[in-house]
Coordinates of C-alpha atoms in Angstrom, one line a residue:
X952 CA 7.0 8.2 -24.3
X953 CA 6.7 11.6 -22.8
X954 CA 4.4 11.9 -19.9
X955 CA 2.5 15.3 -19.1
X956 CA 0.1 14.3 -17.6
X957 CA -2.0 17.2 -15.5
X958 CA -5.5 17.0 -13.4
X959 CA -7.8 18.5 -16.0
X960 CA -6.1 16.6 -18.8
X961 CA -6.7 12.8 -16.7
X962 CA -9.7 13.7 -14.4
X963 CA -12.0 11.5 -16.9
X964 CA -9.7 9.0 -17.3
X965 CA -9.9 5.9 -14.8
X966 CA -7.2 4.9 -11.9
X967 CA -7.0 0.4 -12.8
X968 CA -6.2 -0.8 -8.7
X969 CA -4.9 -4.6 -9.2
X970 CA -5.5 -6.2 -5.6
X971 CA -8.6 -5.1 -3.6
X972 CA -7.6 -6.7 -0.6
X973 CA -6.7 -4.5 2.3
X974 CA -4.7 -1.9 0.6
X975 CA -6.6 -2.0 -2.5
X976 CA -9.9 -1.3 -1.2
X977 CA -8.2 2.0 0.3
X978 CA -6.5 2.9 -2.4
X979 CA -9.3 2.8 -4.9
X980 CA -11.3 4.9 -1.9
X981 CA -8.9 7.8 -2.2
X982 CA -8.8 8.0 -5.8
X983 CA -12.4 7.9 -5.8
X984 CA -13.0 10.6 -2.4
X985 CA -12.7 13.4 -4.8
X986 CA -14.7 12.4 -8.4
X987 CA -12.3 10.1 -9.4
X988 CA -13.1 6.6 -11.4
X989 CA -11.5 3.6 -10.1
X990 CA -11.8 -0.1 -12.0
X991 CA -10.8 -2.5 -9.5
X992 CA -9.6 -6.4 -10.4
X993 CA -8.8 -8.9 -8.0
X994 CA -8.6 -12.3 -9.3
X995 CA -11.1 -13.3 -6.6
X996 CA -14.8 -12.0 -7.5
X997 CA -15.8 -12.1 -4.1
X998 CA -13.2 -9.9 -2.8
X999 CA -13.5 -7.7 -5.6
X1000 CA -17.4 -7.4 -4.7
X1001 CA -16.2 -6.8 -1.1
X1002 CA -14.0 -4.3 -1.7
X1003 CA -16.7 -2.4 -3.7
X1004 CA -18.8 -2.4 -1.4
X1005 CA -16.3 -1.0 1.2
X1006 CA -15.6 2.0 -1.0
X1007 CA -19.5 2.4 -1.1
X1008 CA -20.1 2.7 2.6
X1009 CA -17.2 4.8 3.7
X1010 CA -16.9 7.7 0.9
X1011 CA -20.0 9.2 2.1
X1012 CA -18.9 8.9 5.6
X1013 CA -15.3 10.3 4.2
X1014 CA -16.3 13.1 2.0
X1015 CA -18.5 14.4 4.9
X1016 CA -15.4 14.7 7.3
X1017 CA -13.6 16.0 4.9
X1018 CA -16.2 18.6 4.5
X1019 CA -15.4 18.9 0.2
X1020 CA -15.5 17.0 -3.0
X1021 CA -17.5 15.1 -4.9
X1022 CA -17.9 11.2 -4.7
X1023 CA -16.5 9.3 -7.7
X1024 CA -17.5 5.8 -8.9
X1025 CA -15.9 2.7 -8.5
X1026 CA -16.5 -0.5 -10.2
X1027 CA -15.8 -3.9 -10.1
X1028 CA -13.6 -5.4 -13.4
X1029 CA -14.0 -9.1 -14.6
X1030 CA -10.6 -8.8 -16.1
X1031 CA -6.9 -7.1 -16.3
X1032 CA -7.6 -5.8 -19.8
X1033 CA -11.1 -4.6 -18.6
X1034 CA -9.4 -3.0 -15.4
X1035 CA -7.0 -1.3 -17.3
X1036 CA -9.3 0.3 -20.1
X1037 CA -8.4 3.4 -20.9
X1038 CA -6.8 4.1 -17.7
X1039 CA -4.0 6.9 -16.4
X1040 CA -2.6 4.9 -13.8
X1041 CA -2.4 1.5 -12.6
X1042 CA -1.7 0.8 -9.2
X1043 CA -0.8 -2.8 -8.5
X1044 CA -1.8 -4.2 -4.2
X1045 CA -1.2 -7.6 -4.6
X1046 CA 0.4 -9.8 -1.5
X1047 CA 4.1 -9.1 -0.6
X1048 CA 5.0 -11.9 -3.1
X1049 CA 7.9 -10.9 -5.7
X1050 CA 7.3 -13.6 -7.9
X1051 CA 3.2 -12.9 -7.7
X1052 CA 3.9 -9.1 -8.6
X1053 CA 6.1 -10.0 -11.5
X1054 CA 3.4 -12.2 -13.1
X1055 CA 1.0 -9.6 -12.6
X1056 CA 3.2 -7.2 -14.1
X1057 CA 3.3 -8.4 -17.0
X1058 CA -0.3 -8.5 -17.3
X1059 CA -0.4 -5.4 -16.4
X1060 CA 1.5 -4.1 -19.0
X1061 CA 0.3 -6.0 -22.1
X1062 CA -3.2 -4.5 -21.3
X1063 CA -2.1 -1.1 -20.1
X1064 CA -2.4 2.2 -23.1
X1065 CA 0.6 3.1 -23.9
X1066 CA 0.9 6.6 -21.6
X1067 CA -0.4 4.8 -18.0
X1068 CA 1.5 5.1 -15.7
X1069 CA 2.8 1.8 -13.8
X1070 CA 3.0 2.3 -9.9
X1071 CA 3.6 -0.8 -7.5
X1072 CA 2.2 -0.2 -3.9
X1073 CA 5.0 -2.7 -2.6
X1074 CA 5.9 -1.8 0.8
X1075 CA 9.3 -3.4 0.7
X1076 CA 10.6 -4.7 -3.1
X1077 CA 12.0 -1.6 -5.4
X1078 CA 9.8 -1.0 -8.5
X1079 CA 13.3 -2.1 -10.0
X1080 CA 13.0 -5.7 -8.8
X1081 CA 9.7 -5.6 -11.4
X1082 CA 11.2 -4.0 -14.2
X1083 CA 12.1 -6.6 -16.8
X1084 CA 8.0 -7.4 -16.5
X1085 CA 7.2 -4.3 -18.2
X1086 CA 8.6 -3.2 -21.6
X1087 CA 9.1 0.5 -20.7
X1088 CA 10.2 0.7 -17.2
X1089 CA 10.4 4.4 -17.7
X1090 CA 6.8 4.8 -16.9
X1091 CA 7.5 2.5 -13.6
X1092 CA 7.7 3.5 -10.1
X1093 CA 7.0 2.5 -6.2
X1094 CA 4.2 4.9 -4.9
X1095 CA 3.7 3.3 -1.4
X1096 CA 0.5 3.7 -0.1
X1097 CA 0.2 3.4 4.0
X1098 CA -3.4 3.4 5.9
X1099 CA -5.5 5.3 4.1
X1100 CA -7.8 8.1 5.3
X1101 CA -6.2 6.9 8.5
X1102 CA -2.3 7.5 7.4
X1103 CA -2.4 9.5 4.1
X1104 CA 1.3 9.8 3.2
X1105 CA 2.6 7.7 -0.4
X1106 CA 6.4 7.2 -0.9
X1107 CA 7.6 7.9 -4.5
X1108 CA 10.6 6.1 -5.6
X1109 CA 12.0 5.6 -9.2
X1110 CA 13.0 2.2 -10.5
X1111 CA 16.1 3.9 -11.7
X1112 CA 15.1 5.1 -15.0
X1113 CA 11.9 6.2 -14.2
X1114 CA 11.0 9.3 -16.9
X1115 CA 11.1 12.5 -14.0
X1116 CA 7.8 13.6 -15.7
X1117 CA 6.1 10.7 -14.0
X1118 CA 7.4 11.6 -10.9
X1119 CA 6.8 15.4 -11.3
X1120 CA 2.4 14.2 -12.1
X1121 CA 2.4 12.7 -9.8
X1122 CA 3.9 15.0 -7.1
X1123 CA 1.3 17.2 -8.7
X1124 CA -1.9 15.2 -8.7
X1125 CA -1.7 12.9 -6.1
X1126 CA -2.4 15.6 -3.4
X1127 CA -6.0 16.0 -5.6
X1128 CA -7.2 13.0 -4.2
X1129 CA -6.3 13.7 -0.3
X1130 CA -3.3 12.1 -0.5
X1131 CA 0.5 13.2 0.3
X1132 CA 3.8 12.1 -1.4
X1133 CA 7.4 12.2 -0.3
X1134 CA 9.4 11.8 -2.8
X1135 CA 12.6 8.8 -1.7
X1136 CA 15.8 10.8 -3.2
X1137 CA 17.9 7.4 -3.9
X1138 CA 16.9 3.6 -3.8
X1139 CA 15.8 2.6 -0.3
X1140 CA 14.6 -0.5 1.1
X1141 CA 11.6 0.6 3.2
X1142 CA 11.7 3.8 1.6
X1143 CA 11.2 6.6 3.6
X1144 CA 8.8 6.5 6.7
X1145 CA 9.1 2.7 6.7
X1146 CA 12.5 2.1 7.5
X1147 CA 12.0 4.6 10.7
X1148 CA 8.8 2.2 11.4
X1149 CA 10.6 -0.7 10.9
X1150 CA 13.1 -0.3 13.4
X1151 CA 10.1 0.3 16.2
X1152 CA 8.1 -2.4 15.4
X1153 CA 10.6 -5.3 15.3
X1154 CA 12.1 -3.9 18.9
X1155 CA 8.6 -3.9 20.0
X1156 CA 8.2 -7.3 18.5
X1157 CA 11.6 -7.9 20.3
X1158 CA 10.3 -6.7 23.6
X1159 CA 6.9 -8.8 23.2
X1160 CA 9.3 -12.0 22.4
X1161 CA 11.5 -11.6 25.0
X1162 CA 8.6 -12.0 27.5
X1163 CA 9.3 -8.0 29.2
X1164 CA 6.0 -6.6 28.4
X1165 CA 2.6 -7.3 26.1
X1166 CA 0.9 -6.4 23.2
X1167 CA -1.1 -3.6 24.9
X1168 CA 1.6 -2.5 27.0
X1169 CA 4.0 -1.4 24.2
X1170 CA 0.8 0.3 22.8
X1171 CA -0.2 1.8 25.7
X1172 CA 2.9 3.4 26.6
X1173 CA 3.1 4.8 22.9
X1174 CA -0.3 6.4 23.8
X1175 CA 0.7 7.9 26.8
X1176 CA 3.9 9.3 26.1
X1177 CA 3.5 10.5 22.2
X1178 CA -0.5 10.7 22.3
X1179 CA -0.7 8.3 19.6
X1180 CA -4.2 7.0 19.1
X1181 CA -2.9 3.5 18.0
X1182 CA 0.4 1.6 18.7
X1183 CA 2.8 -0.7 17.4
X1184 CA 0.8 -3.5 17.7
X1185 CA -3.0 -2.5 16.3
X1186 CA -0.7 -0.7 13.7
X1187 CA 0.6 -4.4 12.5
X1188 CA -3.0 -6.4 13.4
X1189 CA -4.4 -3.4 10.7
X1190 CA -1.8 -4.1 8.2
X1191 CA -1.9 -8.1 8.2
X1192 CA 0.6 -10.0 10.7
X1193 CA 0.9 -11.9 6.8
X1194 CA 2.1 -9.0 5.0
X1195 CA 4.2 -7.2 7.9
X1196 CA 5.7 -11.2 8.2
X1197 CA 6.6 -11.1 4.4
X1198 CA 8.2 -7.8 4.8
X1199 CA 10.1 -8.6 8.0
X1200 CA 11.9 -11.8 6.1
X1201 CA 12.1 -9.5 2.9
X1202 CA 14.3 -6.9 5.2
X1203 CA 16.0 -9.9 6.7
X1204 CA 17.2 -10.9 3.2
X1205 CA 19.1 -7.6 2.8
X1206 CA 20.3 -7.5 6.2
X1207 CA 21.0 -11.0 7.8
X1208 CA 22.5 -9.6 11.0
X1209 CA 18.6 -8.9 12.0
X1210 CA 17.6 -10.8 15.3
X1211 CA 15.9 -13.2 14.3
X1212 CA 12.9 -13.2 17.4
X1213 CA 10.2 -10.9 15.7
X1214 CA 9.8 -13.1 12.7
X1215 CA 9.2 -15.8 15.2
X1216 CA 7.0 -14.0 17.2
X1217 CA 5.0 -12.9 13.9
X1218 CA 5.2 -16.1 12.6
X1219 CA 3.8 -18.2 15.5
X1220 CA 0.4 -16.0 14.6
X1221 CA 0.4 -16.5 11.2
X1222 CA 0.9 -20.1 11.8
X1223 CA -2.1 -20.1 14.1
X1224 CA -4.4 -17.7 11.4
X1225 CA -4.0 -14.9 13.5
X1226 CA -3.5 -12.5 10.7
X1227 CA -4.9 -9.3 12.5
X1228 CA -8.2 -7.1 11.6
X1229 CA -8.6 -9.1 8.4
X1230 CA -9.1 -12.5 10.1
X1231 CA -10.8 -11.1 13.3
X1232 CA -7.7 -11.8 15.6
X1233 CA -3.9 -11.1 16.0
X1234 CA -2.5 -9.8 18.5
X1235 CA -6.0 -8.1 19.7
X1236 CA -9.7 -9.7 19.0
X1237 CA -11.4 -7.7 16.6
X1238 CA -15.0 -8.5 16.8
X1239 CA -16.4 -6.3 14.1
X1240 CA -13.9 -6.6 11.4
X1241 CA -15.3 -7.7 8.2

């Protein structure tokens, strides 16, 4: 399969986001900021419905900051298959769960056509950990999707034999829908920006769990001294204390010689369903989260 893809050529095609929890919701939000179509499947309704309506009430406010482009449509899918219709990309958010991504995977690409392109928004497992789920992993690769509108950066990274046209489109287009790749020159666990984050949040963890300062110390200090508007510590209660958990013991599987304190820590809130914006509480109380 050759892939040349260009804007013009895919700008009526739809984007398939698999997952519209956290990450999915944003994601679909992005690709639909400037026109795009987004299908969006999560295998439950209700959190399909919610993410929906999500993208509904922020684009306007989105497009309006932005000061350009042109609101797209986003719309809820009953199935893969239906998701997947058509589309020029599929972007798989599902939970930090190997074995869950690989069964998604390959529903993902028995419904897919055969030129979409397969990206997994995995913030810790290589695409090539998922490729014997697909039969072409040439068209598979990690884009890695951070806060968006908040954090707009996406790591690219190939599986290993991902085709460099996919790559190259999506270099290209990517930056159409307000969103900026970096492109991860060899395999890297944590990719690019992540494995410089990972190192400052698990010695702020460390910190926390070693009873020298708080929460909102760590994060005030990080707004006093680089003028950061969030720290460490909102950073994790917006991601999911879950998912940043599930990468923590991911990167502990590579490296065992990690302390082993910040899991704890993390862990000790998860235990307690103290997953961070999601769930109203983490480390901070969140009264208005959804």
């Amino acid at each position: 399969m050759t892939y040349e893809h260009r804007f013009d050529d895919i700008q009526d095609r739809p984007v398939a986001v698999i997952g519209a929890g956290t990450m999915g919701r944003r994601i679909a939000l992005m690709f639909a900021s400037r026109g795009g179509t987004v299908r969006l499947y999560d295998p439950v309704p209700r959190q399909t419905a919610a993410a929906v309506a999500y993208v509904a009430e922020a684009l306007p406010e989105l497009i309006a900051r932005r000061g350009s482009g042109e609101p797209g449509q986003v719309h809820a899918a009953d199935s893969v298959p239906e998701a997947l219709k058509h589309a020029w990309l599929a972007v798989e958010a599902v939970p930090e769960q190997l074995d869950a991504k690989i069964q998604v995977w390959h529903r993902i690409d028995e419904a897919a056509p055969d030129d979409t392109i397969f990206a997994t928004n995995s913030s810790s497992y290589p695409s090539r950990l998922l490729a014997g789920a697909v039969g072409d992993r040439t068209r598979l690769c990690n884009a890695h999707f951070y806060t968006p509108p908040i954090s707009n950066a996406v790591d690219l990274m190939s599986d290993g034999a991902t085709d460099r046209a996919v790559l190259d489109s999506l270099l290209a287009i990517l930056p159409e829908f307000g969103v900026h790749p970096f492109e991860a020159r060899k395999e890297s666990v944590g990719f690019i920006f992540n494995r410089v984050w990972a190192a400052i949040k698990r010695e702020s963890l460390a910190v926390v769990a070693d009873g020298v300062a708080r929460p909102e110390d760590v994060d005030g200090m990080f707004r006093v001294n680089w003028h950061l508007p969030i720290g460490p510590f909102r950073m994790m209660d917006q991601v999911g204390l879950d998912v940043v958990l599930a990468i923590e013991n991911h990167y502990a599987e590579e490296n065992p010689h990690l302390p082993a304190e910040p899991r704890e820590l993390l862990r000790s809130y998860v235990d307690a369903g103290k997953l961070g914006v999601k769930t109203g509480e983490g480390f901070y109380v969140h009264p208005d989260a959804r």
